[in-house]
mmCIF file of C-alpha atoms in Angstrom:
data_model
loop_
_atom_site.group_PDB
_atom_site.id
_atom_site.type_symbol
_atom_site.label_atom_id
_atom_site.label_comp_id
_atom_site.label_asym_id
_atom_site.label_seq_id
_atom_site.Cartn_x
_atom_site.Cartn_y
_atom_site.Cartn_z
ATOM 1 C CA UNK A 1 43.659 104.583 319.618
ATOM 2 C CA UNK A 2 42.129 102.976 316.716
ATOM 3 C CA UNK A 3 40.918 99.612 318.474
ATOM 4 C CA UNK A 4 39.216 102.209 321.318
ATOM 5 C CA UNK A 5 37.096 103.824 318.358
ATOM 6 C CA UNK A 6 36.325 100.754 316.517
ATOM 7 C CA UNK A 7 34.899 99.879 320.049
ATOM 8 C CA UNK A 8 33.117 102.970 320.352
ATOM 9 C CA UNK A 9 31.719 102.741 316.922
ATOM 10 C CA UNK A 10 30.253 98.853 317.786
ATOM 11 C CA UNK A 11 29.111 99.893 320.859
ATOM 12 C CA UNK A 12 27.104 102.274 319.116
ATOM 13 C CA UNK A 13 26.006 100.301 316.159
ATOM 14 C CA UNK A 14 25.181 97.398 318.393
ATOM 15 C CA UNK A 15 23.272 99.742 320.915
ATOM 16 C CA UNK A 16 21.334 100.790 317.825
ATOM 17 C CA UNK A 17 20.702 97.288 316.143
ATOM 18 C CA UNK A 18 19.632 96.178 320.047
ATOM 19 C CA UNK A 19 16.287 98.707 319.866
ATOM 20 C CA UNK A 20 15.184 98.076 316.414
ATOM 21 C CA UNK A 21 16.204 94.164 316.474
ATOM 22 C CA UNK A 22 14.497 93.530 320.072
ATOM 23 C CA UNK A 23 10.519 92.770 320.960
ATOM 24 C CA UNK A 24 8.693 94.539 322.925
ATOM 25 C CA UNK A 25 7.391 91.212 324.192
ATOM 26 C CA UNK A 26 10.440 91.436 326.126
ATOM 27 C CA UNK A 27 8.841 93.822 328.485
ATOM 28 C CA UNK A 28 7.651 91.555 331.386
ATOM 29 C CA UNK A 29 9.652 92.810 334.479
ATOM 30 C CA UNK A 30 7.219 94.483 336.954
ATOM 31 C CA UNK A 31 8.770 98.190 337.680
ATOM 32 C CA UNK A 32 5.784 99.139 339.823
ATOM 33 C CA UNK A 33 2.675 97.042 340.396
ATOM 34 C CA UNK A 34 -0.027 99.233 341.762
ATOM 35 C CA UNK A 35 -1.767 98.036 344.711
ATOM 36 C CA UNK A 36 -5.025 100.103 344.635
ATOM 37 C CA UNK A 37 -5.147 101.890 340.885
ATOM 38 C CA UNK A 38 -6.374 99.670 338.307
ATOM 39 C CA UNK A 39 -5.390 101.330 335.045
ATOM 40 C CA UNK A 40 -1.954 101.110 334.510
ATOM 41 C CA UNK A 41 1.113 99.309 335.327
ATOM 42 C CA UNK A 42 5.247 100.084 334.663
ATOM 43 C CA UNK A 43 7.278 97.366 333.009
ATOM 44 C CA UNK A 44 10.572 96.763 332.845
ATOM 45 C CA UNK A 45 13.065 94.522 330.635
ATOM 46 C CA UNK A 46 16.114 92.779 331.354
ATOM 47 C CA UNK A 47 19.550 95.215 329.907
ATOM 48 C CA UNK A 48 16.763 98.007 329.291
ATOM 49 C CA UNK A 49 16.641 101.360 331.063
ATOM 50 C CA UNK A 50 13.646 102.353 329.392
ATOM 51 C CA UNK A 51 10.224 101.007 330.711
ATOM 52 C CA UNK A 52 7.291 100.783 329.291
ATOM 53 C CA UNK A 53 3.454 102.433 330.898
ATOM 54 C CA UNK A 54 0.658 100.405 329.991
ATOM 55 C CA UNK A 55 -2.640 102.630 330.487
ATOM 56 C CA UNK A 56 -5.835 100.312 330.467
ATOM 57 C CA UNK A 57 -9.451 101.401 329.468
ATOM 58 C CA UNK A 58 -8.601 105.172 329.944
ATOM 59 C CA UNK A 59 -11.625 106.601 329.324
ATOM 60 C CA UNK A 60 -15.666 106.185 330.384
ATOM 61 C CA UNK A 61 -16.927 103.318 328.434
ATOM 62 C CA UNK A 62 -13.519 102.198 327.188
ATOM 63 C CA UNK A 63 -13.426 98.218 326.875
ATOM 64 C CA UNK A 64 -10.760 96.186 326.049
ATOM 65 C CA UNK A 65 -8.420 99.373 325.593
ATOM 66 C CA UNK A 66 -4.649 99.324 326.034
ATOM 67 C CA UNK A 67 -2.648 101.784 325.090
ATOM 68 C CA UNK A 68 1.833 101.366 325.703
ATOM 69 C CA UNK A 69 4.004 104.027 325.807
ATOM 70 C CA UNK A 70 7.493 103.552 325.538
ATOM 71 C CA UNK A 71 9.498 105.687 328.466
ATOM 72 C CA UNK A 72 12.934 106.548 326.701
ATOM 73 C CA UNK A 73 15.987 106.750 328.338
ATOM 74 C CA UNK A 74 19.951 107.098 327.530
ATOM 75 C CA UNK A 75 19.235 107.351 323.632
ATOM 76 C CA UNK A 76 17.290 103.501 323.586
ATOM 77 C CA UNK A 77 14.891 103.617 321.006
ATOM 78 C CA UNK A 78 11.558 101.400 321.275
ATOM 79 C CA UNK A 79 11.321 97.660 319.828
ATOM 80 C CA UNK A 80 10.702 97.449 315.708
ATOM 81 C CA UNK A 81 7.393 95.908 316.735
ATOM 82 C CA UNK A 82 6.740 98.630 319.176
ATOM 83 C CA UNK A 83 3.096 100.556 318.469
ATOM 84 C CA UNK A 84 2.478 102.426 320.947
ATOM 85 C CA UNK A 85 3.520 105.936 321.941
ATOM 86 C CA UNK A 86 6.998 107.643 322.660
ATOM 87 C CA UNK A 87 8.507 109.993 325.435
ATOM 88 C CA UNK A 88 11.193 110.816 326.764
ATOM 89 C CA UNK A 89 12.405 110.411 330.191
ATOM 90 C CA UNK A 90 12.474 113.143 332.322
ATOM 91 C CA UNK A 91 9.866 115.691 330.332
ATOM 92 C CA UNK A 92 10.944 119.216 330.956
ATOM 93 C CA UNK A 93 8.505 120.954 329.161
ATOM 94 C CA UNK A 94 4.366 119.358 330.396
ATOM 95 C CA UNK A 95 0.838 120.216 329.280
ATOM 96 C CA UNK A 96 -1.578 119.641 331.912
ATOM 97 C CA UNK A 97 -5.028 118.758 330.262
ATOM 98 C CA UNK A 98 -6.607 117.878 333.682
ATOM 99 C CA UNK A 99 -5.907 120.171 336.688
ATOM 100 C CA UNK A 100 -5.080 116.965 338.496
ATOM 101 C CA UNK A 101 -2.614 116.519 336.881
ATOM 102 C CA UNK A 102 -0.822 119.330 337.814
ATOM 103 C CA UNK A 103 -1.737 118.325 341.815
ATOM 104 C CA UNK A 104 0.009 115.472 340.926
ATOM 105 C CA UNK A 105 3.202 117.141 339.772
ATOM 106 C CA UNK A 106 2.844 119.128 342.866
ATOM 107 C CA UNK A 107 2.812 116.628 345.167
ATOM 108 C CA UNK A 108 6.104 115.058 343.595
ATOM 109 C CA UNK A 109 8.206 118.304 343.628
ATOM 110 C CA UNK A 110 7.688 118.814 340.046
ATOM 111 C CA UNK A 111 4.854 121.210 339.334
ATOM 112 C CA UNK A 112 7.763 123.769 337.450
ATOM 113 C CA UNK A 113 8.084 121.733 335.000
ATOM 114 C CA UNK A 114 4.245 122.968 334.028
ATOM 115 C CA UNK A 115 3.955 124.901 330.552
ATOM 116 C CA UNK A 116 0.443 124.468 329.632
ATOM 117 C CA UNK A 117 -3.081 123.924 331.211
ATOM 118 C CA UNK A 118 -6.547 123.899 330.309
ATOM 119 C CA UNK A 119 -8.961 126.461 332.088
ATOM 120 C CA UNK A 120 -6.604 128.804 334.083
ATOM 121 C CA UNK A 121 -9.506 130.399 335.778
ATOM 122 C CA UNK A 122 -10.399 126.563 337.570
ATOM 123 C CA UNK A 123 -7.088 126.197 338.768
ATOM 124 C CA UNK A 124 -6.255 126.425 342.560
ATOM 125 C CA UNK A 125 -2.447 125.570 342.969
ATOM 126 C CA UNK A 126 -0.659 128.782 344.228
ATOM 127 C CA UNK A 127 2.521 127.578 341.903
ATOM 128 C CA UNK A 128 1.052 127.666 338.782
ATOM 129 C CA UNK A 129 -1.249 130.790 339.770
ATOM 130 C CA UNK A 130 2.046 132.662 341.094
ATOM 131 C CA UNK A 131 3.291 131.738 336.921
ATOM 132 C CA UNK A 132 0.705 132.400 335.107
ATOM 133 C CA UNK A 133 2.161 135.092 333.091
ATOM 134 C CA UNK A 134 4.203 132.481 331.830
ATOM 135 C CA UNK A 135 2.365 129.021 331.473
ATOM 136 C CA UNK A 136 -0.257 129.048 328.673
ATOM 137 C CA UNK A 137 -3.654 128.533 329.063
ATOM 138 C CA UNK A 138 -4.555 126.111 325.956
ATOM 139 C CA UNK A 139 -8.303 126.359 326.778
ATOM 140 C CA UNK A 140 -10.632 123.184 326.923
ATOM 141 C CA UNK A 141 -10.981 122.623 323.549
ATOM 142 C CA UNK A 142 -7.192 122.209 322.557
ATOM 143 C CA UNK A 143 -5.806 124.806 320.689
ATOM 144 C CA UNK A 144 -2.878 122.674 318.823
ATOM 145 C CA UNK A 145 -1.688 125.964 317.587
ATOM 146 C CA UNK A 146 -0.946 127.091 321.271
ATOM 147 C CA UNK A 147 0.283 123.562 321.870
ATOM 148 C CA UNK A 148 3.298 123.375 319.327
ATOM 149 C CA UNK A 149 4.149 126.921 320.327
ATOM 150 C CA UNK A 150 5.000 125.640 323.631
ATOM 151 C CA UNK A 151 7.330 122.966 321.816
ATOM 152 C CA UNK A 152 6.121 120.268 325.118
ATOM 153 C CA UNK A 153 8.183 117.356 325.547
ATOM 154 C CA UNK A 154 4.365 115.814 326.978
ATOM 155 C CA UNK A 155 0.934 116.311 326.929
ATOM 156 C CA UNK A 156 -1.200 114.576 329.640
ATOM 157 C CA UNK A 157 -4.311 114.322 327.997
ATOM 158 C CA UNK A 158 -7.992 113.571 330.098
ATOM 159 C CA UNK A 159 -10.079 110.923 327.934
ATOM 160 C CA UNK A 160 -13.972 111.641 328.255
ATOM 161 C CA UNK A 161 -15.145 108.957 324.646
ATOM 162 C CA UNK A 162 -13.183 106.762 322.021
ATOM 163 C CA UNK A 163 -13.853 110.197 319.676
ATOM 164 C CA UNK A 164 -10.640 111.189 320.952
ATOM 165 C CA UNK A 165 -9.123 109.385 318.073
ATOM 166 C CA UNK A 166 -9.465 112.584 316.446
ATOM 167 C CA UNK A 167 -7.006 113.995 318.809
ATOM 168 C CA UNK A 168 -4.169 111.104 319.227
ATOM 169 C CA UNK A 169 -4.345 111.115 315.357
ATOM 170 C CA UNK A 170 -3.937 115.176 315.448
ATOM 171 C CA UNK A 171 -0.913 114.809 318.289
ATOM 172 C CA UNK A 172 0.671 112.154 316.185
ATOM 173 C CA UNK A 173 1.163 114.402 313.231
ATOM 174 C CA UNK A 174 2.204 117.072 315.053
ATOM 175 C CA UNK A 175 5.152 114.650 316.174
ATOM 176 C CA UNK A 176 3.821 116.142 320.120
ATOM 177 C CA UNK A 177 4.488 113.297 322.824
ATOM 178 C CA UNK A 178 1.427 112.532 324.808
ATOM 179 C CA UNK A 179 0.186 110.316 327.472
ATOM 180 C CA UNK A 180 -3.737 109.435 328.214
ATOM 181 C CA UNK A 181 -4.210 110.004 332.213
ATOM 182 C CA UNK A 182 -7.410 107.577 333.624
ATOM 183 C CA UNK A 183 -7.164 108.727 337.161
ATOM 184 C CA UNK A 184 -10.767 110.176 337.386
ATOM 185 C CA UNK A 185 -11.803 106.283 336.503
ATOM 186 C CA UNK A 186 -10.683 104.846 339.669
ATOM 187 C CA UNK A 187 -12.770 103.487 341.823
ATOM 188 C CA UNK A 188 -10.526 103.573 345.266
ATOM 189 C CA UNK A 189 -9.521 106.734 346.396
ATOM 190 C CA UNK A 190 -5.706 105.585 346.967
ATOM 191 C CA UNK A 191 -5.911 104.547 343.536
ATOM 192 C CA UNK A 192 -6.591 107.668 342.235
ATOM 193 C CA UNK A 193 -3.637 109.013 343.696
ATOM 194 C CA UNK A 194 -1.570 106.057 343.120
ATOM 195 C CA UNK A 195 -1.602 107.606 339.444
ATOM 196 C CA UNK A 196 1.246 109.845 341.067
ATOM 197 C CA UNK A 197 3.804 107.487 340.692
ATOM 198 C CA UNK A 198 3.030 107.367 336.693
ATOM 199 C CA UNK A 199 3.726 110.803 336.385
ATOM 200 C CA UNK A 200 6.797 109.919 338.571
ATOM 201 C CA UNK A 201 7.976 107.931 335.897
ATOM 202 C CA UNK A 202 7.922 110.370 333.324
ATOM 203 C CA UNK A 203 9.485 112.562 335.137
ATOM 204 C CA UNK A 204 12.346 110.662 336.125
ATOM 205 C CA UNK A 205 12.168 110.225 339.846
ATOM 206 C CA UNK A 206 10.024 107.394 340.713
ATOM 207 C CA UNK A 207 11.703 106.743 343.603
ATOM 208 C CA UNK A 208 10.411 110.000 344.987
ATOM 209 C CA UNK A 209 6.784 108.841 343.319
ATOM 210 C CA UNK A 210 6.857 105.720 345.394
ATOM 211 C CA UNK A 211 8.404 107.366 348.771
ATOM 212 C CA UNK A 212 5.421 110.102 348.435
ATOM 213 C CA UNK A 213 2.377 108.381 347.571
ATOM 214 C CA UNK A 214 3.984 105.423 350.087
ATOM 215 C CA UNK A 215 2.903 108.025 352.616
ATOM 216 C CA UNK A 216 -0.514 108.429 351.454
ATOM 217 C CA UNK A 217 -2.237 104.976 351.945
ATOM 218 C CA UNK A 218 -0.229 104.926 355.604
ATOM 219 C CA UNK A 219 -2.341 108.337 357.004
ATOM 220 C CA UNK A 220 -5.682 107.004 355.360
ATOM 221 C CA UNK A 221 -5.177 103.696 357.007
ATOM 222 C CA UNK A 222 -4.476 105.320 360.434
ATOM 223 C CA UNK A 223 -7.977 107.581 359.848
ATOM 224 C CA UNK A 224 -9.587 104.598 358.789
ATOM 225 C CA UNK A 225 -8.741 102.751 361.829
ATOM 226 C CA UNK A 226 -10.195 105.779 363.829
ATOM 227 C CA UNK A 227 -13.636 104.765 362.954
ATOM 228 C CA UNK A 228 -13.254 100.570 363.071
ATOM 229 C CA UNK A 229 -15.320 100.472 365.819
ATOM 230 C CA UNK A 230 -18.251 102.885 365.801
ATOM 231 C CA UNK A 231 -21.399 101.151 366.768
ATOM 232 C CA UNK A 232 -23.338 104.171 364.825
ATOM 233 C CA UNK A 233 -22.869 104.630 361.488
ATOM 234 C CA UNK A 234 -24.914 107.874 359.986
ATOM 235 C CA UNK A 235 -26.747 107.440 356.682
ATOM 236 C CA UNK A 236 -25.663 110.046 353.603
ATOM 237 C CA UNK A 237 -27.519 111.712 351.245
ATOM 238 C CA UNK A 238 -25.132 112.908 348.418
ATOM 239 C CA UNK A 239 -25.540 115.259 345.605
ATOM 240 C CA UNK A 240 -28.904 116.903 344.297
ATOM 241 C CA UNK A 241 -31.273 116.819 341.299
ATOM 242 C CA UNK A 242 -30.439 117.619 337.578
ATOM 243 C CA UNK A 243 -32.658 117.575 334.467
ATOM 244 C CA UNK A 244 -35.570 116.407 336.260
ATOM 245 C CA UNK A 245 -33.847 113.909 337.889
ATOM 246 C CA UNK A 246 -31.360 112.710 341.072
ATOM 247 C CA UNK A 247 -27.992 110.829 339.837
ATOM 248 C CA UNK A 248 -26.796 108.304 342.519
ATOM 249 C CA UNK A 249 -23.078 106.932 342.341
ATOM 250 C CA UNK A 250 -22.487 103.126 342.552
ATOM 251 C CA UNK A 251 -21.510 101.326 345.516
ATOM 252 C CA UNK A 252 -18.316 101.338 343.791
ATOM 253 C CA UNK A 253 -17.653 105.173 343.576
ATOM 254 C CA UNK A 254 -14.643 106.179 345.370
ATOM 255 C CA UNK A 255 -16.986 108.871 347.207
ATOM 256 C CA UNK A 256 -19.152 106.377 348.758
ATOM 257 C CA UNK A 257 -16.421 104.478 349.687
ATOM 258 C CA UNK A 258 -14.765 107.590 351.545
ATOM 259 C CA UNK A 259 -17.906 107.560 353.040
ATOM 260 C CA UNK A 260 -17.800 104.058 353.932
ATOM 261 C CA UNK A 261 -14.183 104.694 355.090
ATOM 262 C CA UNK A 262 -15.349 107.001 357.885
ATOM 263 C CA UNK A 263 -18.174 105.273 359.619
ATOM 264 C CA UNK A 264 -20.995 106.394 357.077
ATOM 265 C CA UNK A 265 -23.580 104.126 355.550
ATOM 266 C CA UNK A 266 -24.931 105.161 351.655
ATOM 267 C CA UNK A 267 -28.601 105.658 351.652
ATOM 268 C CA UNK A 268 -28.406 104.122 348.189
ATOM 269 C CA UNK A 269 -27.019 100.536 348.087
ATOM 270 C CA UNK A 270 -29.475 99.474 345.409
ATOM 271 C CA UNK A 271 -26.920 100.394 342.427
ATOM 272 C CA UNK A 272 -24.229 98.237 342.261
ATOM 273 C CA UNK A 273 -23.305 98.523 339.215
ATOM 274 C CA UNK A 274 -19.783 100.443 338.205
ATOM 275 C CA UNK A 275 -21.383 104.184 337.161
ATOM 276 C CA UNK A 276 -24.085 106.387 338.508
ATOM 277 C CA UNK A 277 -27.927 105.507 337.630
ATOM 278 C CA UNK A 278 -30.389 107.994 337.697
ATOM 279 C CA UNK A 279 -33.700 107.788 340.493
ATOM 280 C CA UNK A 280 -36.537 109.623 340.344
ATOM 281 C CA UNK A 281 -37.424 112.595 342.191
ATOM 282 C CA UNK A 282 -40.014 111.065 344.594
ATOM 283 C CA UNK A 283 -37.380 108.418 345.305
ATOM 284 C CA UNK A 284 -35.032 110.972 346.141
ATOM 285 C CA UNK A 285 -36.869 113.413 348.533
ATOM 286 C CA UNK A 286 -37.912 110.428 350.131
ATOM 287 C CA UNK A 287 -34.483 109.588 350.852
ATOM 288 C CA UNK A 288 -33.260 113.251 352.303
ATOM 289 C CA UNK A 289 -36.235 112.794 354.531
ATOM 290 C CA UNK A 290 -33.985 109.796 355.892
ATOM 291 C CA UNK A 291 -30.367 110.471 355.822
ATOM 292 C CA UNK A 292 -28.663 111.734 358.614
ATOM 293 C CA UNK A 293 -25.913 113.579 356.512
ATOM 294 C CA UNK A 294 -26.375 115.314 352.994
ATOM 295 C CA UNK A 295 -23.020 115.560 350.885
ATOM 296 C CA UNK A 296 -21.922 117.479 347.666
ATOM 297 C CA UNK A 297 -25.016 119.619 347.521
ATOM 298 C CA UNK A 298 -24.059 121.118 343.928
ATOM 299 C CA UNK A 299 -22.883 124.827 343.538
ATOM 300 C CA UNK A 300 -24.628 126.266 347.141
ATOM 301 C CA UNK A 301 -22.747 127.842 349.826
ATOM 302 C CA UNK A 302 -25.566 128.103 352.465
ATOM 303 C CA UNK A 303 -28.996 126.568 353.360
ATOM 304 C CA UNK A 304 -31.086 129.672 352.001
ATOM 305 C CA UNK A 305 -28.922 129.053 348.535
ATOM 306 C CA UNK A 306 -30.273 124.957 348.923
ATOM 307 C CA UNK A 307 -33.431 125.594 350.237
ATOM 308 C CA UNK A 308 -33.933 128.525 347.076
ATOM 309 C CA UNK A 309 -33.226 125.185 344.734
ATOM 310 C CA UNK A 310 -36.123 123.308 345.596
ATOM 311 C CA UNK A 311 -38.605 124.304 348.748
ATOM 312 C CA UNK A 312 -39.692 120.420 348.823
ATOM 313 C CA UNK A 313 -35.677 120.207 350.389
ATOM 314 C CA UNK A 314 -36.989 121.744 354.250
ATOM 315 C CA UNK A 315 -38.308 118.466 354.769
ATOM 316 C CA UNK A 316 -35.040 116.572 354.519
ATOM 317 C CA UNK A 317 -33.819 115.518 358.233
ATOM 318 C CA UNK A 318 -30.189 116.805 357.280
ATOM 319 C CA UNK A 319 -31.309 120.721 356.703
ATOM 320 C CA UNK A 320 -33.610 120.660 359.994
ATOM 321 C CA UNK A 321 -30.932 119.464 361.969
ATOM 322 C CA UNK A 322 -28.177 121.680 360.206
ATOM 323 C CA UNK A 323 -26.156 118.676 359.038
ATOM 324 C CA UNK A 324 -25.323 119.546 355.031
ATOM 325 C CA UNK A 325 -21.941 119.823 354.441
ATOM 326 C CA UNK A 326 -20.215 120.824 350.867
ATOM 327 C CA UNK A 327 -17.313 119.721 348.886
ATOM 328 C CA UNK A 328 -16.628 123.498 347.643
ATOM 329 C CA UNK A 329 -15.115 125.124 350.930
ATOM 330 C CA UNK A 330 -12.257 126.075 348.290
ATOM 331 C CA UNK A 331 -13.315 127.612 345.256
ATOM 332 C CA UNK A 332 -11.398 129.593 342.733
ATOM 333 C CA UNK A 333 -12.826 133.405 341.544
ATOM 334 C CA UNK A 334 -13.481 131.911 338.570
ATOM 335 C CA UNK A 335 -15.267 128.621 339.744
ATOM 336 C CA UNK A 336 -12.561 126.048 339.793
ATOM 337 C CA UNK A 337 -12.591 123.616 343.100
ATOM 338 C CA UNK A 338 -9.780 122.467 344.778
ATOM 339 C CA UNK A 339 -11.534 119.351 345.892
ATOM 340 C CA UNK A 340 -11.580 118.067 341.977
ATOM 341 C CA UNK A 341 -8.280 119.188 342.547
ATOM 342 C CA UNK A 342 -5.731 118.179 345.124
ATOM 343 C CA UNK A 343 -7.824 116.394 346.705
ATOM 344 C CA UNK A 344 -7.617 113.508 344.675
ATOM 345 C CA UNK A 345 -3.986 113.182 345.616
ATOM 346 C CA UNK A 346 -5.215 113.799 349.004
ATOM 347 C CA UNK A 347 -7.688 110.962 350.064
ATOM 348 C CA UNK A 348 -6.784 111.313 353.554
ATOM 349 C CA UNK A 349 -7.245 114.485 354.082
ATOM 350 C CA UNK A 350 -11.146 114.342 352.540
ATOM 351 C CA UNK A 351 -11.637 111.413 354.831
ATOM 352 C CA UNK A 352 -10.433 113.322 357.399
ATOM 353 C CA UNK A 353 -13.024 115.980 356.885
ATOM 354 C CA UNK A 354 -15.342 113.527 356.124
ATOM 355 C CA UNK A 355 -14.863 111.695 360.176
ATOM 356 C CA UNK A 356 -14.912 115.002 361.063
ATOM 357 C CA UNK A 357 -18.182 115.344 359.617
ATOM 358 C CA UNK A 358 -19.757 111.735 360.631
ATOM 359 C CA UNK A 359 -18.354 111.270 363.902
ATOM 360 C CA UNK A 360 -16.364 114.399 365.188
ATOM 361 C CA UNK A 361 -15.988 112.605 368.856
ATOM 362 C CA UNK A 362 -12.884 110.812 367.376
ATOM 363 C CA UNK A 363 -10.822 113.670 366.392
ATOM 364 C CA UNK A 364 -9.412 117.039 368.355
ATOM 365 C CA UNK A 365 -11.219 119.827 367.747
ATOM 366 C CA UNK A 366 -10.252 120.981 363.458
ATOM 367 C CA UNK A 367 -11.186 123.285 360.523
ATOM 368 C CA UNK A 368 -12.942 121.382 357.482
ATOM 369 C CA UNK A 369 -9.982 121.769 355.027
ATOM 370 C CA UNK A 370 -12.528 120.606 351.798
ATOM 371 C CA UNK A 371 -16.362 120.810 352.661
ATOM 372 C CA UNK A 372 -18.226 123.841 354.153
ATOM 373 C CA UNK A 373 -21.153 123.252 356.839
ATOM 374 C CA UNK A 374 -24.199 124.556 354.809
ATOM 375 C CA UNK A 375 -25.330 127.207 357.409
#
């Protein structure tokens, strides 16, 4: 009896000694290696259940930015050297910062595990709306006080500047576990989804992450095949003026590349860059007199609403031939927008819409699920 607790006791210390003693350089083993998302990755380590989530750049403007949080499991504790943050597998008890986030959790099975968001009022998911006499709503600007009340074993937190350093060095005092979320930086459409299988991770059941999101690329690929062989390709318009002037997305931007995705051609292929450049307005109405389609038309639910904007927008070729469409078919009382939503875990189903929109030949007769024809 006494050899079994010597052994128990070694096993212990040894266990112990093993995640102070250890590097974290030993963290090479590829988990998951994302095929579209560029931000993160999951490594492994030989004799280690724990993993480790590297988040790249998480942030507009971030350069050079890495940030490694250690995933605990089965007691392990993180390498001496070890700088980056800590969480424990399987979190319970999840502040949602970003309401994709919580679409995220959805999709995996997990969206009860949801304690805290940020702007009730925006959020569409029936779950958390049928709770919300229970989950707290921790407003935009994070109210730590609400935050420890909720005693979360995570906080996924949305990174808009480096001045967030503020926050990460306010989280670290309060001993909360926390997790920067760069989803919204993706350029690919699967890879914003593909950010799924992080939250997968941390939820302990990444083999569910990988079977779900598996799914996802497969349907967009079928849709996208749909369209391979359209001889006509319509131009698109998106978005409309702010401040005096007419912000165009890069070639890049996962919208235009929906767009590309089903048969459209971008009116704009000038920027190429990685963000969205500002044109001026002459440019602009000069290309709605153009395009063939006009996309994400702002707040506006009908042409009069458009048309009240800016009189100058009767001459675009789009509103004479009734061909405006909007990403804000579902819209919360208070303003929120399921498209910002769940439909960034749900690329296919806004390129469906979108083939729907651009060449409706190719699919049976269907209901827009995320944009509204401007009528």
């Amino acid at each position: 009896m006494k050899r079994i607790l010597l052994f128990i006791l070694l096993a212990g210390v040894l266990s112990g000694c093993r995640g102070k003693a250890a590097s974290s350089a030993v963290f090479t083993r590829a988990v998951y290696t994302p095929q579209y998302a560029s931000g993160f990755d999951i490594l492994g380590a030989e004799g280690w259940q724990s993993t480790v989530i590297r988040v790249r750049n998480p942030w507009q403007g971030a350069k050079e930015v890495e940030m490694a949080y250690f995933i605990a499991r089965n007691g392990e504790k993180p390498p001496r050297d070890f700088r980056g943050g800590v969480i424990r597998a399987g979190a319970e008890r999840i502040v949602c910062m970003s309401s994709t986030y919580i679409a995220m959790l959805d999709a995996l099975g997990q969206v009860g595990r949801v304690v805290g968001v940020s702007g009730m009022e925006y959020i569409s998911n029936p779950h958390v709306l049928a709770r919300r006499d229970e989950i707290k709503d921790v407003g935009a600007e994070i109210n730590y006080e609400s935050i420890v009340g909720l005693k979360p074993d995570l906080v996924l937190l949305y990174g808009v500047s480096d001045a967030l350093a503020a926050t990460t060095d306010k989280m670290n005092e309060l001993g909360i576990p926390y997790m920067y979320v760069g989803d919204y930086l993706e350029e690919s459409p699967l890879g914003k989804a593909e950010w799924m299988v992080v939250l997968s991770e941390l939820t302990d059941c990444r083999a569910a992450g990988e079977r779900v999101f598996g799914a996802v690329p497969e349907r967009y690929d079928a849709l996208k095949r749909l369209v391979s062989g359209v001889t006509r390709r319509p131009a698109v318009m998106l978005n409309t003026p702010w401040n005096d002037s007419w912000m165009m997305p890069s070639v890049n931007n996962f919208v235009v590349r929906l767009i590309r995705d089903a048969g459209g051609d971008y009116i704009y292929p000038k920027n190429t860059s990685h963000s969205s450049v500002a044109i001026g307005l002459e440019t602009a109405y000069g290309l709605i007199r153009e395009a063939d389609v006009w996309l994400n038309t702002g707040r506006v639910t009908s042409l009069a609403e458009l048309l009240a904007v800016d009189e100058k927008f009767s001459d675009a070729k789009a509103v004479r031939e009734k061909k405006v469409y909007n990403n804000n078919l579902r819209l919360t009382p208070g303003g929120g927008n399921d498209y910002w939503e769940s439909g960034c875990v749900r690329p296919d189903v806004v390129l469906r819409d979108l083939i729907r929109i651009l060449h409706p030949e190719l699919l049976e007769e269907g209901d827009l699920y995320y944009y509204r024809h401007l009528e």
